[in-house]
Amino acid sequence: HLPDGAACYAARIRRHTTLTRSAEELHALGLSEIERTDARLLELGTRLFSVTTVPEVLEHLRTDPALGYPSGEAIVLDATARIREAEARAPEFFGLRATVACEVHPIPPAEAASTGFAFYVPGTPDGTRMGAYYVNTAEPASRRRHLVAAVTAHEAVPGHHFQITVAHALPDMPMFRRHAEFTAYVEGWGLYAERLADEMGLYHDDLDRIGAVDLEAFRAARLVVDTGLHALGWTRAQATAYLLEHTSM
Protein backbone atom coordinates (compact mmCIF):
# COMPACT_ATOMS: atom_id res chain seq x y z
CA HIS A 1 0.00 0.00 0.00
CA LEU A 2 3.03 2.30 0.17
CA PRO A 3 4.48 4.08 -2.89
CA ASP A 4 6.75 1.58 -4.66
CA GLY A 5 6.00 -0.85 -1.82
CA ALA A 6 6.41 -3.99 -3.93
CA ALA A 7 9.73 -2.76 -5.32
CA CYS A 8 10.94 -1.86 -1.82
CA TYR A 9 10.07 -5.32 -0.54
CA ALA A 10 11.86 -6.93 -3.49
CA ALA A 11 14.91 -4.81 -2.65
CA ARG A 12 14.79 -5.96 0.98
CA ILE A 13 14.70 -9.58 -0.19
CA ARG A 14 17.77 -8.91 -2.32
CA ARG A 15 19.48 -7.10 0.57
CA HIS A 16 18.96 -9.88 3.11
CA THR A 17 19.32 -12.99 0.92
CA THR A 18 21.76 -11.66 -1.76
CA LEU A 19 19.52 -13.54 -4.22
CA THR A 20 16.97 -12.43 -6.80
CA ARG A 21 14.20 -14.58 -5.35
CA SER A 22 10.61 -13.39 -5.55
CA ALA A 23 8.32 -13.20 -2.54
CA GLU A 24 6.30 -16.03 -4.08
CA GLU A 25 9.39 -18.24 -4.34
CA LEU A 26 10.35 -17.59 -0.73
CA HIS A 27 6.80 -18.25 0.39
CA ALA A 28 6.84 -21.61 -1.40
CA LEU A 29 10.23 -22.43 0.14
CA GLY A 30 8.84 -21.72 3.59
CA LEU A 31 5.82 -23.95 2.95
CA SER A 32 8.02 -26.84 1.80
CA GLU A 33 10.32 -26.46 4.79
CA ILE A 34 7.33 -26.52 7.14
CA GLU A 35 6.32 -29.87 5.66
CA ARG A 36 9.76 -31.17 6.63
CA THR A 37 9.81 -29.66 10.12
CA ASP A 38 6.25 -30.81 10.86
CA ALA A 39 7.26 -34.37 10.03
CA ARG A 40 10.42 -34.20 12.13
CA LEU A 41 8.61 -32.58 15.08
CA LEU A 42 6.08 -35.39 14.98
CA GLU A 43 8.76 -38.08 14.76
CA LEU A 44 10.68 -36.74 17.77
CA GLY A 45 7.56 -35.69 19.70
CA THR A 46 6.04 -39.14 19.38
CA ARG A 47 9.10 -40.64 21.05
CA LEU A 48 9.35 -37.95 23.71
CA PHE A 49 5.71 -37.38 24.65
CA SER A 50 3.79 -40.43 23.33
CA VAL A 51 1.47 -38.26 21.22
CA THR A 52 0.26 -38.65 17.65
CA THR A 53 -0.25 -35.16 16.18
CA VAL A 54 1.83 -32.02 15.62
CA PRO A 55 -0.55 -29.82 17.68
CA GLU A 56 -0.08 -32.18 20.64
CA VAL A 57 3.71 -32.00 20.26
CA LEU A 58 3.63 -28.21 20.18
CA GLU A 59 1.34 -28.04 23.19
CA HIS A 60 3.85 -30.12 25.18
CA LEU A 61 6.70 -27.88 24.10
CA ARG A 62 4.76 -24.76 25.12
CA THR A 63 3.21 -25.85 28.40
CA ASP A 64 4.82 -28.98 29.90
CA PRO A 65 6.01 -27.86 33.36
CA ALA A 66 8.94 -30.27 33.15
CA LEU A 67 10.35 -28.25 30.25
CA GLY A 68 10.56 -25.01 32.25
CA TYR A 69 13.33 -23.92 34.61
CA PRO A 70 13.05 -23.72 38.40
CA SER A 71 15.02 -20.46 38.61
CA GLY A 72 16.86 -17.85 36.59
CA GLU A 73 20.13 -19.11 38.02
CA ALA A 74 19.41 -22.55 36.59
CA ILE A 75 19.12 -21.03 33.11
CA VAL A 76 22.49 -19.26 33.44
CA LEU A 77 24.14 -22.43 34.74
CA ASP A 78 22.70 -24.55 31.90
CA ALA A 79 23.75 -22.06 29.22
CA THR A 80 27.23 -21.71 30.72
CA ALA A 81 27.73 -25.47 30.87
CA ARG A 82 26.65 -25.79 27.23
CA ILE A 83 29.12 -23.12 26.13
CA ARG A 84 32.02 -24.61 28.07
CA GLU A 85 31.30 -28.02 26.57
CA ALA A 86 31.24 -26.51 23.07
CA GLU A 87 34.49 -24.63 23.68
CA ALA A 88 36.15 -27.85 24.86
CA ARG A 89 35.05 -29.72 21.73
CA ALA A 90 35.80 -26.91 19.27
CA PRO A 91 39.49 -27.74 18.61
CA GLU A 92 38.37 -31.07 17.11
CA PHE A 93 36.31 -29.19 14.51
CA PHE A 94 37.88 -25.75 14.01
CA GLY A 95 41.37 -24.61 13.15
CA LEU A 96 40.44 -20.93 13.34
CA ARG A 97 38.24 -20.12 16.33
CA ALA A 98 37.66 -17.58 19.08
CA THR A 99 40.54 -17.61 21.55
CA VAL A 100 38.56 -15.89 24.34
CA ALA A 101 35.80 -17.54 26.31
CA CYS A 102 32.21 -16.44 25.77
CA GLU A 103 30.76 -14.78 28.88
CA VAL A 104 27.18 -15.47 30.02
CA HIS A 105 24.94 -12.82 31.61
CA PRO A 106 21.25 -12.45 32.47
CA ILE A 107 19.35 -10.05 30.24
CA PRO A 108 18.76 -6.83 32.22
CA PRO A 109 15.25 -6.70 33.76
CA ALA A 110 14.25 -3.62 31.75
CA GLU A 111 14.75 -5.59 28.52
CA ALA A 112 13.67 -9.06 29.63
CA ALA A 113 9.90 -8.63 29.29
CA SER A 114 10.10 -7.79 25.58
CA THR A 115 12.99 -10.08 24.63
CA GLY A 116 13.16 -13.72 23.57
CA PHE A 117 15.20 -16.59 24.99
CA ALA A 118 18.69 -15.19 24.40
CA PHE A 119 20.93 -13.02 22.23
CA TYR A 120 24.63 -12.33 21.67
CA VAL A 121 26.42 -8.98 22.07
CA PRO A 122 29.80 -8.78 20.29
CA GLY A 123 32.92 -7.70 22.11
CA THR A 124 35.07 -4.81 21.01
CA PRO A 125 37.88 -5.46 18.51
CA ASP A 126 40.49 -4.14 20.96
CA GLY A 127 39.45 -6.70 23.57
CA THR A 128 38.37 -4.19 26.21
CA ARG A 129 34.93 -5.82 26.31
CA MET A 130 34.44 -9.55 25.73
CA GLY A 131 31.61 -10.97 23.65
CA ALA A 132 28.69 -12.01 25.85
CA TYR A 133 25.73 -14.34 25.59
CA TYR A 134 22.67 -12.90 27.34
CA VAL A 135 19.95 -15.30 28.55
CA ASN A 136 16.48 -14.36 29.67
CA THR A 137 16.02 -15.30 33.33
CA ALA A 138 12.65 -13.57 33.80
CA GLU A 139 9.74 -15.95 34.37
CA PRO A 140 12.03 -19.02 34.33
CA ALA A 141 9.17 -21.51 34.23
CA SER A 142 8.24 -20.10 30.79
CA ARG A 143 11.78 -20.52 29.36
CA ARG A 144 11.84 -23.85 27.59
CA ARG A 145 14.67 -26.31 28.19
CA HIS A 146 14.30 -27.90 24.78
CA LEU A 147 15.61 -24.70 23.15
CA VAL A 148 18.76 -24.09 25.19
CA ALA A 149 21.20 -26.29 23.26
CA ALA A 150 20.30 -25.05 19.77
CA VAL A 151 19.89 -21.38 20.73
CA THR A 152 23.23 -21.43 22.55
CA ALA A 153 24.94 -23.07 19.58
CA HIS A 154 23.47 -20.41 17.27
CA GLU A 155 24.10 -17.33 19.39
CA ALA A 156 27.30 -18.28 21.22
CA VAL A 157 29.56 -21.28 20.45
CA PRO A 158 30.15 -22.28 17.71
CA GLY A 159 27.76 -19.61 16.43
CA HIS A 160 27.95 -15.84 16.53
CA HIS A 161 30.69 -15.72 19.19
CA PHE A 162 33.05 -17.60 16.88
CA GLN A 163 31.85 -15.88 13.71
CA ILE A 164 32.18 -12.30 15.01
CA THR A 165 35.23 -12.72 17.23
CA VAL A 166 37.22 -14.41 14.46
CA ALA A 167 36.12 -11.80 11.89
CA HIS A 168 37.24 -8.94 14.15
CA ALA A 169 40.69 -10.48 14.46
CA LEU A 170 41.41 -11.24 10.79
CA PRO A 171 44.70 -9.43 10.15
CA ASP A 172 44.59 -9.02 6.38
CA MET A 173 41.03 -7.83 5.88
CA PRO A 174 39.94 -4.18 5.63
CA MET A 175 37.79 -2.92 8.47
CA PHE A 176 34.53 -2.93 6.53
CA ARG A 177 34.94 -6.65 5.79
CA ARG A 178 35.66 -7.43 9.43
CA HIS A 179 32.61 -5.54 10.71
CA ALA A 180 29.96 -5.46 7.96
CA GLU A 181 26.87 -7.56 8.64
CA PHE A 182 25.33 -9.47 5.76
CA THR A 183 22.21 -11.31 6.89
CA ALA A 184 22.67 -14.29 4.58
CA TYR A 185 26.16 -14.91 5.98
CA VAL A 186 25.63 -13.92 9.62
CA GLU A 187 22.42 -15.88 10.11
CA GLY A 188 23.55 -18.56 7.69
CA TRP A 189 26.46 -19.19 10.04
CA GLY A 190 24.05 -19.37 12.96
CA LEU A 191 21.97 -22.02 11.21
CA TYR A 192 25.10 -23.94 10.23
CA ALA A 193 26.22 -23.84 13.87
CA GLU A 194 22.91 -25.38 14.95
CA ARG A 195 23.42 -28.31 12.58
CA LEU A 196 27.10 -28.66 13.41
CA ALA A 197 26.31 -28.79 17.14
CA ASP A 198 24.66 -32.18 16.68
CA GLU A 199 27.72 -33.51 14.84
CA MET A 200 29.89 -32.17 17.68
CA GLY A 201 27.91 -34.19 20.21
CA LEU A 202 26.47 -31.07 21.85
CA TYR A 203 22.88 -32.28 21.59
CA HIS A 204 22.56 -34.75 24.41
CA ASP A 205 19.18 -36.28 23.60
CA ASP A 206 16.00 -36.01 21.54
CA LEU A 207 14.83 -33.06 23.64
CA ASP A 208 17.83 -31.04 22.40
CA ARG A 209 17.18 -32.24 18.84
CA ILE A 210 13.51 -31.29 18.88
CA GLY A 211 14.63 -27.84 20.04
CA ALA A 212 16.82 -27.55 16.95
CA VAL A 213 13.91 -28.57 14.72
CA ASP A 214 11.65 -26.11 16.51
CA LEU A 215 14.10 -23.32 15.66
CA GLU A 216 14.14 -24.46 12.03
CA ALA A 217 10.35 -24.31 12.06
CA PHE A 218 10.51 -20.73 13.42
CA ARG A 219 12.57 -19.64 10.40
CA ALA A 220 10.48 -21.55 7.87
CA ALA A 221 7.23 -20.18 9.29
CA ARG A 222 8.65 -16.68 9.27
CA LEU A 223 9.43 -17.04 5.55
CA VAL A 224 5.77 -17.90 5.05
CA VAL A 225 4.24 -15.15 7.19
CA ASP A 226 6.68 -12.37 6.22
CA THR A 227 6.04 -12.84 2.53
CA GLY A 228 2.39 -13.47 3.26
CA LEU A 229 1.97 -10.19 5.16
CA HIS A 230 4.10 -7.97 2.92
CA ALA A 231 3.44 -9.35 -0.54
CA LEU A 232 0.56 -11.82 -0.65
CA GLY A 233 -2.21 -10.05 1.23
CA TRP A 234 -2.19 -12.03 4.48
CA THR A 235 -3.85 -10.62 7.57
CA ARG A 236 -2.28 -10.42 11.03
CA ALA A 237 -4.74 -13.07 12.23
CA GLN A 238 -3.68 -15.39 9.41
CA ALA A 239 -0.02 -14.98 10.33
CA THR A 240 -0.65 -15.56 14.04
CA ALA A 241 -2.66 -18.69 13.33
CA TYR A 242 0.05 -20.08 11.05
CA LEU A 243 2.79 -19.58 13.65
CA LEU A 244 0.69 -21.26 16.32
CA GLU A 245 -0.07 -24.18 14.01
CA HIS A 246 3.54 -24.96 13.11
CA THR A 247 5.85 -23.70 15.88
CA SER A 248 5.94 -23.63 19.67
CA MET A 249 6.10 -19.81 19.50
CSV table of C-alpha atoms in Angstrom, one decimal:
chain,number,residue,atom,x,y,z
A,1,HIS,CA,0.0,0.0,0.0
A,2,LEU,CA,3.0,2.3,0.2
A,3,PRO,CA,4.5,4.1,-2.9
A,4,ASP,CA,6.7,1.6,-4.7
A,5,GLY,CA,6.0,-0.9,-1.8
A,6,ALA,CA,6.4,-4.0,-3.9
A,7,ALA,CA,9.7,-2.8,-5.3
A,8,CYS,CA,10.9,-1.9,-1.8
A,9,TYR,CA,10.1,-5.3,-0.5
A,10,ALA,CA,11.9,-6.9,-3.5
A,11,ALA,CA,14.9,-4.8,-2.7
A,12,ARG,CA,14.8,-6.0,1.0
A,13,ILE,CA,14.7,-9.6,-0.2
A,14,ARG,CA,17.8,-8.9,-2.3
A,15,ARG,CA,19.5,-7.1,0.6
A,16,HIS,CA,19.0,-9.9,3.1
A,17,THR,CA,19.3,-13.0,0.9
A,18,THR,CA,21.8,-11.7,-1.8
A,19,LEU,CA,19.5,-13.5,-4.2
A,20,THR,CA,17.0,-12.4,-6.8
A,21,ARG,CA,14.2,-14.6,-5.3
A,22,SER,CA,10.6,-13.4,-5.5
A,23,ALA,CA,8.3,-13.2,-2.5
A,24,GLU,CA,6.3,-16.0,-4.1
A,25,GLU,CA,9.4,-18.2,-4.3
A,26,LEU,CA,10.4,-17.6,-0.7
A,27,HIS,CA,6.8,-18.3,0.4
A,28,ALA,CA,6.8,-21.6,-1.4
A,29,LEU,CA,10.2,-22.4,0.1
A,30,GLY,CA,8.8,-21.7,3.6
A,31,LEU,CA,5.8,-24.0,3.0
A,32,SER,CA,8.0,-26.8,1.8
A,33,GLU,CA,10.3,-26.5,4.8
A,34,ILE,CA,7.3,-26.5,7.1
A,35,GLU,CA,6.3,-29.9,5.7
A,36,ARG,CA,9.8,-31.2,6.6
A,37,THR,CA,9.8,-29.7,10.1
A,38,ASP,CA,6.2,-30.8,10.9
A,39,ALA,CA,7.3,-34.4,10.0
A,40,ARG,CA,10.4,-34.2,12.1
A,41,LEU,CA,8.6,-32.6,15.1
A,42,LEU,CA,6.1,-35.4,15.0
A,43,GLU,CA,8.8,-38.1,14.8
A,44,LEU,CA,10.7,-36.7,17.8
A,45,GLY,CA,7.6,-35.7,19.7
A,46,THR,CA,6.0,-39.1,19.4
A,47,ARG,CA,9.1,-40.6,21.0
A,48,LEU,CA,9.3,-37.9,23.7
A,49,PHE,CA,5.7,-37.4,24.6
A,50,SER,CA,3.8,-40.4,23.3
A,51,VAL,CA,1.5,-38.3,21.2
A,52,THR,CA,0.3,-38.7,17.7
A,53,THR,CA,-0.3,-35.2,16.2
A,54,VAL,CA,1.8,-32.0,15.6
A,55,PRO,CA,-0.5,-29.8,17.7
A,56,GLU,CA,-0.1,-32.2,20.6
A,57,VAL,CA,3.7,-32.0,20.3
A,58,LEU,CA,3.6,-28.2,20.2
A,59,GLU,CA,1.3,-28.0,23.2
A,60,HIS,CA,3.8,-30.1,25.2
A,61,LEU,CA,6.7,-27.9,24.1
A,62,ARG,CA,4.8,-24.8,25.1
A,63,THR,CA,3.2,-25.9,28.4
A,64,ASP,CA,4.8,-29.0,29.9
A,65,PRO,CA,6.0,-27.9,33.4
A,66,ALA,CA,8.9,-30.3,33.1
A,67,LEU,CA,10.4,-28.3,30.3
A,68,GLY,CA,10.6,-25.0,32.2
A,69,TYR,CA,13.3,-23.9,34.6
A,70,PRO,CA,13.1,-23.7,38.4
A,71,SER,CA,15.0,-20.5,38.6
A,72,GLY,CA,16.9,-17.9,36.6
A,73,GLU,CA,20.1,-19.1,38.0
A,74,ALA,CA,19.4,-22.6,36.6
A,75,ILE,CA,19.1,-21.0,33.1
A,76,VAL,CA,22.5,-19.3,33.4
A,77,LEU,CA,24.1,-22.4,34.7
A,78,ASP,CA,22.7,-24.5,31.9
A,79,ALA,CA,23.8,-22.1,29.2
A,80,THR,CA,27.2,-21.7,30.7
A,81,ALA,CA,27.7,-25.5,30.9
A,82,ARG,CA,26.6,-25.8,27.2
A,83,ILE,CA,29.1,-23.1,26.1
A,84,ARG,CA,32.0,-24.6,28.1
A,85,GLU,CA,31.3,-28.0,26.6
A,86,ALA,CA,31.2,-26.5,23.1
A,87,GLU,CA,34.5,-24.6,23.7
A,88,ALA,CA,36.1,-27.8,24.9
A,89,ARG,CA,35.0,-29.7,21.7
A,90,ALA,CA,35.8,-26.9,19.3
A,91,PRO,CA,39.5,-27.7,18.6
A,92,GLU,CA,38.4,-31.1,17.1
A,93,PHE,CA,36.3,-29.2,14.5
A,94,PHE,CA,37.9,-25.8,14.0
A,95,GLY,CA,41.4,-24.6,13.1
A,96,LEU,CA,40.4,-20.9,13.3
A,97,ARG,CA,38.2,-20.1,16.3
A,98,ALA,CA,37.7,-17.6,19.1
A,99,THR,CA,40.5,-17.6,21.6
A,100,VAL,CA,38.6,-15.9,24.3
A,101,ALA,CA,35.8,-17.5,26.3
A,102,CYS,CA,32.2,-16.4,25.8
A,103,GLU,CA,30.8,-14.8,28.9
A,104,VAL,CA,27.2,-15.5,30.0
A,105,HIS,CA,24.9,-12.8,31.6
A,106,PRO,CA,21.3,-12.5,32.5
A,107,ILE,CA,19.3,-10.1,30.2
A,108,PRO,CA,18.8,-6.8,32.2
A,109,PRO,CA,15.2,-6.7,33.8
A,110,ALA,CA,14.2,-3.6,31.8
A,111,GLU,CA,14.8,-5.6,28.5
A,112,ALA,CA,13.7,-9.1,29.6
A,113,ALA,CA,9.9,-8.6,29.3
A,114,SER,CA,10.1,-7.8,25.6
A,115,THR,CA,13.0,-10.1,24.6
A,116,GLY,CA,13.2,-13.7,23.6
A,117,PHE,CA,15.2,-16.6,25.0
A,118,ALA,CA,18.7,-15.2,24.4
A,119,PHE,CA,20.9,-13.0,22.2
A,120,TYR,CA,24.6,-12.3,21.7
A,121,VAL,CA,26.4,-9.0,22.1
A,122,PRO,CA,29.8,-8.8,20.3
A,123,GLY,CA,32.9,-7.7,22.1
A,124,THR,CA,35.1,-4.8,21.0
A,125,PRO,CA,37.9,-5.5,18.5
A,126,ASP,CA,40.5,-4.1,21.0
A,127,GLY,CA,39.5,-6.7,23.6
A,128,THR,CA,38.4,-4.2,26.2
A,129,ARG,CA,34.9,-5.8,26.3
A,130,MET,CA,34.4,-9.5,25.7
A,131,GLY,CA,31.6,-11.0,23.6
A,132,ALA,CA,28.7,-12.0,25.8
A,133,TYR,CA,25.7,-14.3,25.6
A,134,TYR,CA,22.7,-12.9,27.3
A,135,VAL,CA,20.0,-15.3,28.5
A,136,ASN,CA,16.5,-14.4,29.7
A,137,THR,CA,16.0,-15.3,33.3
A,138,ALA,CA,12.6,-13.6,33.8
A,139,GLU,CA,9.7,-16.0,34.4
A,140,PRO,CA,12.0,-19.0,34.3
A,141,ALA,CA,9.2,-21.5,34.2
A,142,SER,CA,8.2,-20.1,30.8
A,143,ARG,CA,11.8,-20.5,29.4
A,144,ARG,CA,11.8,-23.9,27.6
A,145,ARG,CA,14.7,-26.3,28.2
A,146,HIS,CA,14.3,-27.9,24.8
A,147,LEU,CA,15.6,-24.7,23.1
A,148,VAL,CA,18.8,-24.1,25.2
A,149,ALA,CA,21.2,-26.3,23.3
A,150,ALA,CA,20.3,-25.1,19.8
A,151,VAL,CA,19.9,-21.4,20.7
A,152,THR,CA,23.2,-21.4,22.6
A,153,ALA,CA,24.9,-23.1,19.6
A,154,HIS,CA,23.5,-20.4,17.3
A,155,GLU,CA,24.1,-17.3,19.4
A,156,ALA,CA,27.3,-18.3,21.2
A,157,VAL,CA,29.6,-21.3,20.5
A,158,PRO,CA,30.2,-22.3,17.7
A,159,GLY,CA,27.8,-19.6,16.4
A,160,HIS,CA,28.0,-15.8,16.5
A,161,HIS,CA,30.7,-15.7,19.2
A,162,PHE,CA,33.1,-17.6,16.9
A,163,GLN,CA,31.8,-15.9,13.7
A,164,ILE,CA,32.2,-12.3,15.0
A,165,THR,CA,35.2,-12.7,17.2
A,166,VAL,CA,37.2,-14.4,14.5
A,167,ALA,CA,36.1,-11.8,11.9
A,168,HIS,CA,37.2,-8.9,14.2
A,169,ALA,CA,40.7,-10.5,14.5
A,170,LEU,CA,41.4,-11.2,10.8
A,171,PRO,CA,44.7,-9.4,10.2
A,172,ASP,CA,44.6,-9.0,6.4
A,173,MET,CA,41.0,-7.8,5.9
A,174,PRO,CA,39.9,-4.2,5.6
A,175,MET,CA,37.8,-2.9,8.5
A,176,PHE,CA,34.5,-2.9,6.5
A,177,ARG,CA,34.9,-6.6,5.8
A,178,ARG,CA,35.7,-7.4,9.4
A,179,HIS,CA,32.6,-5.5,10.7
A,180,ALA,CA,30.0,-5.5,8.0
A,181,GLU,CA,26.9,-7.6,8.6
A,182,PHE,CA,25.3,-9.5,5.8
A,183,THR,CA,22.2,-11.3,6.9
A,184,ALA,CA,22.7,-14.3,4.6
A,185,TYR,CA,26.2,-14.9,6.0
A,186,VAL,CA,25.6,-13.9,9.6
A,187,GLU,CA,22.4,-15.9,10.1
A,188,GLY,CA,23.6,-18.6,7.7
A,189,TRP,CA,26.5,-19.2,10.0
A,190,GLY,CA,24.0,-19.4,13.0
A,191,LEU,CA,22.0,-22.0,11.2
A,192,TYR,CA,25.1,-23.9,10.2
A,193,ALA,CA,26.2,-23.8,13.9
A,194,GLU,CA,22.9,-25.4,15.0
A,195,ARG,CA,23.4,-28.3,12.6
A,196,LEU,CA,27.1,-28.7,13.4
A,197,ALA,CA,26.3,-28.8,17.1
A,198,ASP,CA,24.7,-32.2,16.7
A,199,GLU,CA,27.7,-33.5,14.8
A,200,MET,CA,29.9,-32.2,17.7
A,201,GLY,CA,27.9,-34.2,20.2
A,202,LEU,CA,26.5,-31.1,21.9
A,203,TYR,CA,22.9,-32.3,21.6
A,204,HIS,CA,22.6,-34.7,24.4
A,205,ASP,CA,19.2,-36.3,23.6
A,206,ASP,CA,16.0,-36.0,21.5
A,207,LEU,CA,14.8,-33.1,23.6
A,208,ASP,CA,17.8,-31.0,22.4
A,209,ARG,CA,17.2,-32.2,18.8
A,210,ILE,CA,13.5,-31.3,18.9
A,211,GLY,CA,14.6,-27.8,20.0
A,212,ALA,CA,16.8,-27.6,17.0
A,213,VAL,CA,13.9,-28.6,14.7
A,214,ASP,CA,11.6,-26.1,16.5
A,215,LEU,CA,14.1,-23.3,15.7
A,216,GLU,CA,14.1,-24.5,12.0
A,217,ALA,CA,10.3,-24.3,12.1
A,218,PHE,CA,10.5,-20.7,13.4
A,219,ARG,CA,12.6,-19.6,10.4
A,220,ALA,CA,10.5,-21.5,7.9
A,221,ALA,CA,7.2,-20.2,9.3
A,222,ARG,CA,8.6,-16.7,9.3
A,223,LEU,CA,9.4,-17.0,5.5
A,224,VAL,CA,5.8,-17.9,5.1
A,225,VAL,CA,4.2,-15.1,7.2
A,226,ASP,CA,6.7,-12.4,6.2
A,227,THR,CA,6.0,-12.8,2.5
A,228,GLY,CA,2.4,-13.5,3.3
A,229,LEU,CA,2.0,-10.2,5.2
A,230,HIS,CA,4.1,-8.0,2.9
A,231,ALA,CA,3.4,-9.4,-0.5
A,232,LEU,CA,0.6,-11.8,-0.6
A,233,GLY,CA,-2.2,-10.1,1.2
A,234,TRP,CA,-2.2,-12.0,4.5
A,235,THR,CA,-3.9,-10.6,7.6
A,236,ARG,CA,-2.3,-10.4,11.0
A,237,ALA,CA,-4.7,-13.1,12.2
A,238,GLN,CA,-3.7,-15.4,9.4
A,239,ALA,CA,0.0,-15.0,10.3
A,240,THR,CA,-0.6,-15.6,14.0
A,241,ALA,CA,-2.7,-18.7,13.3
A,242,TYR,CA,0.1,-20.1,11.1
A,243,LEU,CA,2.8,-19.6,13.6
A,244,LEU,CA,0.7,-21.3,16.3
A,245,GLU,CA,-0.1,-24.2,14.0
A,246,HIS,CA,3.5,-25.0,13.1
A,247,THR,CA,5.9,-23.7,15.9
A,248,SER,CA,5.9,-23.6,19.7
A,249,MET,CA,6.1,-19.8,19.5
